[in-house]
PDB file of C-alpha atoms in Angstrom:
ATOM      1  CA  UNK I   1       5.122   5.731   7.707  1.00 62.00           C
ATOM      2  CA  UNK I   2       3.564   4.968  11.168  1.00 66.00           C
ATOM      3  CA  UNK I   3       5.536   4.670  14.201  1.00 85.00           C
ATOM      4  CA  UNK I   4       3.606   0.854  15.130  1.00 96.00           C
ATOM      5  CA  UNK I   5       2.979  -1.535  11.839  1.00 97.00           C
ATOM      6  CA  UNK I   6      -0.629  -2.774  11.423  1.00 97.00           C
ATOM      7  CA  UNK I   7      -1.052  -5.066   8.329  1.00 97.00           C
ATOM      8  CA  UNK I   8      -3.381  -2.519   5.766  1.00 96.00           C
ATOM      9  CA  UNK I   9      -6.311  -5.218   5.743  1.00 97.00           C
ATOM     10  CA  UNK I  10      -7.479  -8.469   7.388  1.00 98.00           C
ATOM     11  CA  UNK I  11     -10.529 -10.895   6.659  1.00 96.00           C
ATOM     12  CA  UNK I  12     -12.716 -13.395   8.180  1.00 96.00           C
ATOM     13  CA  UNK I  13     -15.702 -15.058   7.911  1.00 96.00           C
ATOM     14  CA  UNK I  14     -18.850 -14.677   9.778  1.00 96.00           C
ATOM     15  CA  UNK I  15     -18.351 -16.658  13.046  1.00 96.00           C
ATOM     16  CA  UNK I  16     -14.617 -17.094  12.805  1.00 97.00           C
ATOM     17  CA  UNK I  17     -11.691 -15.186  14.924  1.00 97.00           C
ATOM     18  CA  UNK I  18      -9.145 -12.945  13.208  1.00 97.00           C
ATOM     19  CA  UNK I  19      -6.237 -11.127  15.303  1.00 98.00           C
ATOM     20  CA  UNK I  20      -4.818  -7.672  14.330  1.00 98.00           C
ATOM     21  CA  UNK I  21      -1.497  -7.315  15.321  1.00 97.00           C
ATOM     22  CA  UNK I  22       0.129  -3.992  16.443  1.00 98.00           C
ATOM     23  CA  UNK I  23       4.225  -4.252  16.053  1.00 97.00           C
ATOM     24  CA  UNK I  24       6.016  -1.427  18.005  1.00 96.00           C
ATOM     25  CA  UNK I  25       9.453  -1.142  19.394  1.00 94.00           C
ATOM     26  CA  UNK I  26      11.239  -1.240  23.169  1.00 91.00           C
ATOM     27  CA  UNK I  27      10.071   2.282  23.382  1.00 91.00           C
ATOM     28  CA  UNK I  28       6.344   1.827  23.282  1.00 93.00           C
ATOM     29  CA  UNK I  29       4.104  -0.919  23.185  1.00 95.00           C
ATOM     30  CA  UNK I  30       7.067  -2.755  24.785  1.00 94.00           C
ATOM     31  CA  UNK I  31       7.677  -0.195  27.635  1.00 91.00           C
ATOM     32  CA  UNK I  32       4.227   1.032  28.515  1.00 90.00           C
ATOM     33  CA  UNK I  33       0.528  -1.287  29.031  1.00 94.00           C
ATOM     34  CA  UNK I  34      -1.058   1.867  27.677  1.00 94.00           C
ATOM     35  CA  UNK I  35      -1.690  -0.118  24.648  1.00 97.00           C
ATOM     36  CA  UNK I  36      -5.188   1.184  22.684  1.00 98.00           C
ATOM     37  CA  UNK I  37      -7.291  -0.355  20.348  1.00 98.00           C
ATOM     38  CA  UNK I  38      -9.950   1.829  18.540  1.00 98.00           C
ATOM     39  CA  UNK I  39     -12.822   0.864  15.534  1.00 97.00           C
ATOM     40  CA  UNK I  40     -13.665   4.269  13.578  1.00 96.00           C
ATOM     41  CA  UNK I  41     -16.485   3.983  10.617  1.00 88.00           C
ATOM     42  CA  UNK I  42     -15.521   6.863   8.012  1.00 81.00           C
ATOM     43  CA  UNK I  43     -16.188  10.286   8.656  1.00 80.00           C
ATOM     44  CA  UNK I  44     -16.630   9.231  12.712  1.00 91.00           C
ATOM     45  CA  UNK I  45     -14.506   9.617  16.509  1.00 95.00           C
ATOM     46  CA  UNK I  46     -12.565   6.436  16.949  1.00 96.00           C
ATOM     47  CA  UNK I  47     -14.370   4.537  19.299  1.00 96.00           C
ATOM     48  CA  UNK I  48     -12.173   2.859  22.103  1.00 97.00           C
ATOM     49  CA  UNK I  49     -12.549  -1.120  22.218  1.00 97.00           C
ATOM     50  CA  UNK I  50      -9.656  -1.715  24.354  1.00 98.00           C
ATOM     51  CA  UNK I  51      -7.129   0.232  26.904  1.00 97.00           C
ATOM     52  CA  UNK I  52      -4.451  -0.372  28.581  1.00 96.00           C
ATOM     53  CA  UNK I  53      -3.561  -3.816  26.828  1.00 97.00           C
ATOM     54  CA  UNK I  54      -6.859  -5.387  27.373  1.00 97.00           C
ATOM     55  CA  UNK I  55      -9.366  -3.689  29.491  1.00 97.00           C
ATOM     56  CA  UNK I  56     -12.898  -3.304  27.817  1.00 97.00           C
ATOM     57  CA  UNK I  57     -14.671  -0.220  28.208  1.00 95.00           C
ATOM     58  CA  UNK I  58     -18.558  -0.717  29.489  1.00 94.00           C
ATOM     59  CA  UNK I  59     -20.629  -1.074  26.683  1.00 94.00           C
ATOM     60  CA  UNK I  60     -17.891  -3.125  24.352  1.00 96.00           C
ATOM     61  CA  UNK I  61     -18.923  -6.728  23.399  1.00 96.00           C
ATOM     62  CA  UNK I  62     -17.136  -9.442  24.358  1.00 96.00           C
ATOM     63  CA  UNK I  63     -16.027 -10.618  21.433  1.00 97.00           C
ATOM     64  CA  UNK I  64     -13.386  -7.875  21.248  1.00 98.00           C
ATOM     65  CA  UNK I  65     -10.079  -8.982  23.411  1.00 98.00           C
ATOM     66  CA  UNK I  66      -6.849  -7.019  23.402  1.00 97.00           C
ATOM     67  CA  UNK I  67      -3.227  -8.404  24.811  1.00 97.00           C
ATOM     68  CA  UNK I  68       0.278  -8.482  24.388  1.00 97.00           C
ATOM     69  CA  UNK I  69       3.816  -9.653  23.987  1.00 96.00           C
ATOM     70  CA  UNK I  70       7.291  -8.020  24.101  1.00 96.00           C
ATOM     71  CA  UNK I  71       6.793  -5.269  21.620  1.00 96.00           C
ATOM     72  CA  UNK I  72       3.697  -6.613  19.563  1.00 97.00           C
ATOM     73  CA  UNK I  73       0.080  -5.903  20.674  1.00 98.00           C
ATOM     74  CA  UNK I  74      -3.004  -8.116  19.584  1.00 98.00           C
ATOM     75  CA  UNK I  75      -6.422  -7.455  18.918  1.00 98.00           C
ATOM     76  CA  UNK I  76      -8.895 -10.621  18.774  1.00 98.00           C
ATOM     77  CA  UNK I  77     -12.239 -10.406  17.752  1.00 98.00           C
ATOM     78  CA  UNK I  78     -14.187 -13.571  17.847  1.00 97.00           C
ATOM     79  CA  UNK I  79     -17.045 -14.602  16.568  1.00 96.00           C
ATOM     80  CA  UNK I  80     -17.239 -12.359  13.262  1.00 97.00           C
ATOM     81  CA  UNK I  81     -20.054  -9.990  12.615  1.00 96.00           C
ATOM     82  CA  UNK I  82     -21.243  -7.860   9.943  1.00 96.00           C
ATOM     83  CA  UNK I  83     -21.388  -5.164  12.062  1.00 95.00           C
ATOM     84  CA  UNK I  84     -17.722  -5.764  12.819  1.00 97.00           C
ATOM     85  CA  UNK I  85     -16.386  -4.541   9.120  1.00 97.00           C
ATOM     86  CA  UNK I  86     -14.671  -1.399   9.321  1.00 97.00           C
ATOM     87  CA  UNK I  87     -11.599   0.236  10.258  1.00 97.00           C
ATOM     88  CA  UNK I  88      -9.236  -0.604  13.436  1.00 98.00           C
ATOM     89  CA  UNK I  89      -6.465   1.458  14.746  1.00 98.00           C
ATOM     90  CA  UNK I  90      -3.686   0.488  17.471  1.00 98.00           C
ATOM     91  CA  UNK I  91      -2.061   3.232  19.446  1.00 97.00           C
ATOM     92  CA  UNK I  92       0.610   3.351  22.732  1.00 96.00           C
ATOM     93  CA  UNK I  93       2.311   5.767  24.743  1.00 94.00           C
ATOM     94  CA  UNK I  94       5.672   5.790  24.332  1.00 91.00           C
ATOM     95  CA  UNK I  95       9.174   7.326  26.129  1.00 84.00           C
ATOM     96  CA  UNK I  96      10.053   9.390  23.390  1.00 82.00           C
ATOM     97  CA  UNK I  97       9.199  13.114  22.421  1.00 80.00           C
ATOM     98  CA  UNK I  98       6.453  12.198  20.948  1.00 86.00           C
ATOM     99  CA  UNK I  99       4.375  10.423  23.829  1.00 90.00           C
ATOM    100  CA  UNK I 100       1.987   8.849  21.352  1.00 94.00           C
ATOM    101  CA  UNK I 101       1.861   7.455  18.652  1.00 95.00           C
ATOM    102  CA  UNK I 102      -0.783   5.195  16.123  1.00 96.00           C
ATOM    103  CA  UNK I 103      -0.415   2.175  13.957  1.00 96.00           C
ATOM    104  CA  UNK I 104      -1.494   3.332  10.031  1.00 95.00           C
ATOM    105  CA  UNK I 105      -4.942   1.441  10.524  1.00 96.00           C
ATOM    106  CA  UNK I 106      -5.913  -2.552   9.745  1.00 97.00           C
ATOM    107  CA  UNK I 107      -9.341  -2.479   7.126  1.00 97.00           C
ATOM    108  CA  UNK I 108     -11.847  -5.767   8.757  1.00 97.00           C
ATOM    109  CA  UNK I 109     -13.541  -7.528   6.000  1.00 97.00           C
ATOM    110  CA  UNK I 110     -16.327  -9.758   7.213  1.00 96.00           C
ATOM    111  CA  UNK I 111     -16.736 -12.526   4.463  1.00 92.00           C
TER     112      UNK I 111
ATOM    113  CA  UNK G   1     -21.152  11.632  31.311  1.00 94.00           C
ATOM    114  CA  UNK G   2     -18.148  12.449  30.100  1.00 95.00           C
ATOM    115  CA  UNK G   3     -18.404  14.903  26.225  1.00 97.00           C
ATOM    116  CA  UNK G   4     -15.919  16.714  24.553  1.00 98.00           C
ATOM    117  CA  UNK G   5     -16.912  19.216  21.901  1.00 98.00           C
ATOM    118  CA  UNK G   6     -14.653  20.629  19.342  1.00 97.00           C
ATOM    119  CA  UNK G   7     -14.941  23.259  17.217  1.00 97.00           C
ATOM    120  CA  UNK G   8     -13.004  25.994  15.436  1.00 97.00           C
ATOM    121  CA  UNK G   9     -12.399  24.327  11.723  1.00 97.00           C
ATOM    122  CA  UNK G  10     -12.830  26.044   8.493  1.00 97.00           C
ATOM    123  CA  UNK G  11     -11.760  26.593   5.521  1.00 97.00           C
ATOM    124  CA  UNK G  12      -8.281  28.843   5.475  1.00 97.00           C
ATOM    125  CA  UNK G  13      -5.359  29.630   2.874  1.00 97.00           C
ATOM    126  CA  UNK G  14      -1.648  28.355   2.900  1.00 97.00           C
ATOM    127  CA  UNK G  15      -0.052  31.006   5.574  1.00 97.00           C
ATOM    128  CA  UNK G  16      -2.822  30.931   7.421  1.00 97.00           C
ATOM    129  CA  UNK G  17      -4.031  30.540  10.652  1.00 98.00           C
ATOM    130  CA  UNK G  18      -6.864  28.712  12.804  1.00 98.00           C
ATOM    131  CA  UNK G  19      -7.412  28.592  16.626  1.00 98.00           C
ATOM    132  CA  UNK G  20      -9.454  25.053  17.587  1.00 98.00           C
ATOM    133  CA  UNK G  21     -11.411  24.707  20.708  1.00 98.00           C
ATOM    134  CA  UNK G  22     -12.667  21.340  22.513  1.00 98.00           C
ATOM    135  CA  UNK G  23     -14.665  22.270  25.101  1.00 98.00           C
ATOM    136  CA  UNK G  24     -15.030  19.265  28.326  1.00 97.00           C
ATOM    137  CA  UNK G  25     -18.170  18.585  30.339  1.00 97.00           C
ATOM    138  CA  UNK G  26     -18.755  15.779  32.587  1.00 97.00           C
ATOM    139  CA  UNK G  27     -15.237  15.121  34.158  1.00 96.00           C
ATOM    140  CA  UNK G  28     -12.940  17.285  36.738  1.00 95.00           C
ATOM    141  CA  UNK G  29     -10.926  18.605  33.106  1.00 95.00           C
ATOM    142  CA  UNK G  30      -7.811  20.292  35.201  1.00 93.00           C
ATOM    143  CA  UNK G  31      -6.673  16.588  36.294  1.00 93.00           C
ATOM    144  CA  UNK G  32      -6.818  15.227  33.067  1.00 94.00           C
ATOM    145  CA  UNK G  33      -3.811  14.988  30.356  1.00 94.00           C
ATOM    146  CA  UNK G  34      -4.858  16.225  26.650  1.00 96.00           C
ATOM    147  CA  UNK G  35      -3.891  15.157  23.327  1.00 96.00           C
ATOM    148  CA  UNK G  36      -4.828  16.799  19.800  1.00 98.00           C
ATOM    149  CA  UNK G  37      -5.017  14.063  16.927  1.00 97.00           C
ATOM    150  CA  UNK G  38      -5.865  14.470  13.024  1.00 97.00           C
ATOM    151  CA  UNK G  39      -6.923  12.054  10.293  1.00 96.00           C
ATOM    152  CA  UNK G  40      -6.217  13.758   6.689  1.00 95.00           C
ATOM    153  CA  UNK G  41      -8.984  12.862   4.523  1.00 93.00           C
ATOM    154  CA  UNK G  42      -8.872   8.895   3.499  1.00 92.00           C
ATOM    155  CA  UNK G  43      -5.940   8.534   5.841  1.00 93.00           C
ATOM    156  CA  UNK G  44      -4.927   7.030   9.291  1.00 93.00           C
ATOM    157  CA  UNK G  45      -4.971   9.064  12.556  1.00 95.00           C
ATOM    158  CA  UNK G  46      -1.769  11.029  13.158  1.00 95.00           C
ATOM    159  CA  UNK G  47      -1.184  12.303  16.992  1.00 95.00           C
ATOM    160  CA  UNK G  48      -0.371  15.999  17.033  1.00 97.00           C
ATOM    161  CA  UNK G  49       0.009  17.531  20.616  1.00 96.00           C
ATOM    162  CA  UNK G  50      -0.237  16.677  24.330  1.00 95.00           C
ATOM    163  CA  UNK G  51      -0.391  18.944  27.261  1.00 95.00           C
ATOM    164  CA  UNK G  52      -0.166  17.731  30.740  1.00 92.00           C
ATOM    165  CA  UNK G  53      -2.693  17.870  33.816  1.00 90.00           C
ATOM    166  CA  UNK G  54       0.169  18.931  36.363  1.00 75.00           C
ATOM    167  CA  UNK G  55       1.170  22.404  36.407  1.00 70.00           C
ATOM    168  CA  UNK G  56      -1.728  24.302  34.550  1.00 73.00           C
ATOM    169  CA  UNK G  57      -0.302  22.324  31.375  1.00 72.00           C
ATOM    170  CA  UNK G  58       3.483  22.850  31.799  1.00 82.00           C
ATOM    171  CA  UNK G  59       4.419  19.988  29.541  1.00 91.00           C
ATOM    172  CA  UNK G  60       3.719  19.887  26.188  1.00 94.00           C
ATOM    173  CA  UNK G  61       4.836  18.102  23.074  1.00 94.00           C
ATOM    174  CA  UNK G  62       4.556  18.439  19.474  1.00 95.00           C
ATOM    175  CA  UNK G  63       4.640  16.318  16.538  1.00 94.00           C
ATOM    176  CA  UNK G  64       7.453  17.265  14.611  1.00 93.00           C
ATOM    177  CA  UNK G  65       5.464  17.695  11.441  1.00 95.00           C
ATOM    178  CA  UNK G  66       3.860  20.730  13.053  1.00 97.00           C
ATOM    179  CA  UNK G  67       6.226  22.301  16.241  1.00 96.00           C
ATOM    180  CA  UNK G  68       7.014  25.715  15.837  1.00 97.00           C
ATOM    181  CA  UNK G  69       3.582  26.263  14.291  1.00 98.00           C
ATOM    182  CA  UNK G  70       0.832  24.891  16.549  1.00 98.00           C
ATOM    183  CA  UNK G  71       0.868  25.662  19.920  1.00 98.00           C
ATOM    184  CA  UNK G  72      -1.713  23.659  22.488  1.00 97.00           C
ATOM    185  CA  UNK G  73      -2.798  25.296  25.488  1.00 95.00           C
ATOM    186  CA  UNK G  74      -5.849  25.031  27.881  1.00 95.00           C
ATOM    187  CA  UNK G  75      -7.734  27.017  30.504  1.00 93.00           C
ATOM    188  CA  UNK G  76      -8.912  24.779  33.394  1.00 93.00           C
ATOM    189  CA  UNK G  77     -11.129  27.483  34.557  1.00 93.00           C
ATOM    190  CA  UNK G  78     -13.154  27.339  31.120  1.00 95.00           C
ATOM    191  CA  UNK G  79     -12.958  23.602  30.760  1.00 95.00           C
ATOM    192  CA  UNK G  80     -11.260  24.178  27.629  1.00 96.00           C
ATOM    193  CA  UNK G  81      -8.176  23.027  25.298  1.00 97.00           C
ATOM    194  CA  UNK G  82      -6.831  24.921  22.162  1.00 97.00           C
ATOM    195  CA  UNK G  83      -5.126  24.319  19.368  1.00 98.00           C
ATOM    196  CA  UNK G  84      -3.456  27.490  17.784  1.00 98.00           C
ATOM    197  CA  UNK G  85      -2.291  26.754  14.519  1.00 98.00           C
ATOM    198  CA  UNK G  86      -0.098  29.234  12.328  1.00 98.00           C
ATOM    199  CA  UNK G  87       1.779  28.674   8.969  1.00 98.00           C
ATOM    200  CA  UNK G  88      -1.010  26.444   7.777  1.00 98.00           C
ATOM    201  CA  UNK G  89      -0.233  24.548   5.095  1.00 98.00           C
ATOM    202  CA  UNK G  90      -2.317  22.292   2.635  1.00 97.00           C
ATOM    203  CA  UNK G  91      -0.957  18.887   3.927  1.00 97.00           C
ATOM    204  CA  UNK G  92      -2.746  20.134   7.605  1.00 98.00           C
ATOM    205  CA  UNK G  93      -5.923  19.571   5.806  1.00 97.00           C
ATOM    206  CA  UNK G  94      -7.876  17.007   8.207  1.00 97.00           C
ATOM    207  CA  UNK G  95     -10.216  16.383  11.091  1.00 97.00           C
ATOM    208  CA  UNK G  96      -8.938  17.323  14.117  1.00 98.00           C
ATOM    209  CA  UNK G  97      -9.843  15.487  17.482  1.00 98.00           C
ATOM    210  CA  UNK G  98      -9.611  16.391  20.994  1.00 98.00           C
ATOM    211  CA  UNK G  99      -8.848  13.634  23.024  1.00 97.00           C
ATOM    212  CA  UNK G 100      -9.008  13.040  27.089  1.00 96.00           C
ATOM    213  CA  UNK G 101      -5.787  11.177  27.103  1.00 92.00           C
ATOM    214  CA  UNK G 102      -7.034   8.507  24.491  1.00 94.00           C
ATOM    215  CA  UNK G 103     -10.063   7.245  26.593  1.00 94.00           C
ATOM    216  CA  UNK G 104     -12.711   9.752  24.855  1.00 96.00           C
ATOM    217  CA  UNK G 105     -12.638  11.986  21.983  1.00 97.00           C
ATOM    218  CA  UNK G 106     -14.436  14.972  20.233  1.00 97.00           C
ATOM    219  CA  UNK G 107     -16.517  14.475  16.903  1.00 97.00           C
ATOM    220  CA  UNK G 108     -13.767  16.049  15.422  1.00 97.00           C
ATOM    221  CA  UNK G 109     -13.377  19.353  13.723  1.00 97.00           C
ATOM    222  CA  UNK G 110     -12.560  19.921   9.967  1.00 97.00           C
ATOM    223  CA  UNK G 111      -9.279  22.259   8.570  1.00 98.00           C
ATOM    224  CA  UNK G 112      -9.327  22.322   5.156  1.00 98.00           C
ATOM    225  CA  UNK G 113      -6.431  24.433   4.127  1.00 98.00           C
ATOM    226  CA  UNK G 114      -6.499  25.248   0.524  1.00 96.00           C
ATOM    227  CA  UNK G 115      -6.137  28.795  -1.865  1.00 94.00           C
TER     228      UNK G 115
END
């Protein structure tokens, strides 16, 4: 069981918006605005798509937005692509012994 | 440009043991914090060590599915983070990723742990 609850799959169709949400506790995403969001195609790195909450790395469309309230993170895409089906991860520091820790992964289906 | 390379997988039996490299380029390594994370085969990605910037690596911090078998250290003057893992067991079977804090990872390294 992962520390930060992602719901196992999502789906949208092309054009549309979905959000991803990322549900921690007091001790992490509610704590800390080192809040990531990464997309990882099988067999791949994660690729980083947000940090710190909602920063976009250079390079990242757009369409990707990250933010947050109390304990739950969100991750918006809008304007569905193909290209957009695969796998998205949250992830947060947090002020326990463990100083990170992942959400169990959200599967995009692009309709 | 910033590239982390790791390397050290293989294929090893229960008991065993494995030492993992990630080697950094592109970035001033000794002020950065590290983190080790794995992703077991058709499964999400699990955080498994972290070793500070401060103090040569002074802190560290295990998952408690593997402390008091891995041990992370690094060597600033190498550019390099390890992973020393001991006791292997077959649920430690996965891809293991270096990570500059979480902004930029390795292509990952695979421990298959199996008799």
């Amino acid at each position: 069981q992962s520390a930060l609850t992602q719901p196992a799959s999502v789906s949208g169709s092309r054009g549309q918006s979905i959000t991803i949400s990322c549900t921690g506790t007091s001790s992490d995403i509610g704590d800390y605005n080192y809040v990531y969001w990464f997309q990882q195609d099988p067999g791949t790195a994660p690729k980083v798509i947000i940090y710190e909450v909602s920063k976009r790395p250079s390079g990242v469309s757009y369409r990707f937005s990250g933010s947050k309230s109390g304990n739950t993170a969100s991750l918006t895409i809008s304007g569905l692509q193909a290209e957009d089906e695969t796998h998205y991860y949250c992830a947060s520091y947090t002020s326990r012994a463990t100083p990170v820790v992942f959400g169990g992964g959200t599967k995009l289906t692009v309709l | 440009e910033v590239q982390l390379v790791d390397s050290g997988g293989g294929l090893v039996q229960p008991g065993g043991s494995l030492r993992l490299s990630c080697v950094a380029s592109g970035f001033n390594f000794s002020k950065y914090e590290m983190n080790w994370v794995r992703q077991a085969p058709g499964k999400g990605l699990e955080w498994v060590s972290y070793i500070s910037s401060r103090g040569n690596g002074a802190t560290k911090y295990y998952a408690d599915s593997v402390r008091g078998r891995f041990t992370i250290s690094r060597d600033n003057a190498k550019n390099s983070l390890y992973l020393q893992m001991d006791s292997l067991r077959v649920e430690d079977t996965a891809v293991y990723f270096c990570a500059r804090a979480l902004n930029y990872w390795g292509q990952g390294t695979l421990v298959t742990v199996s008799s």
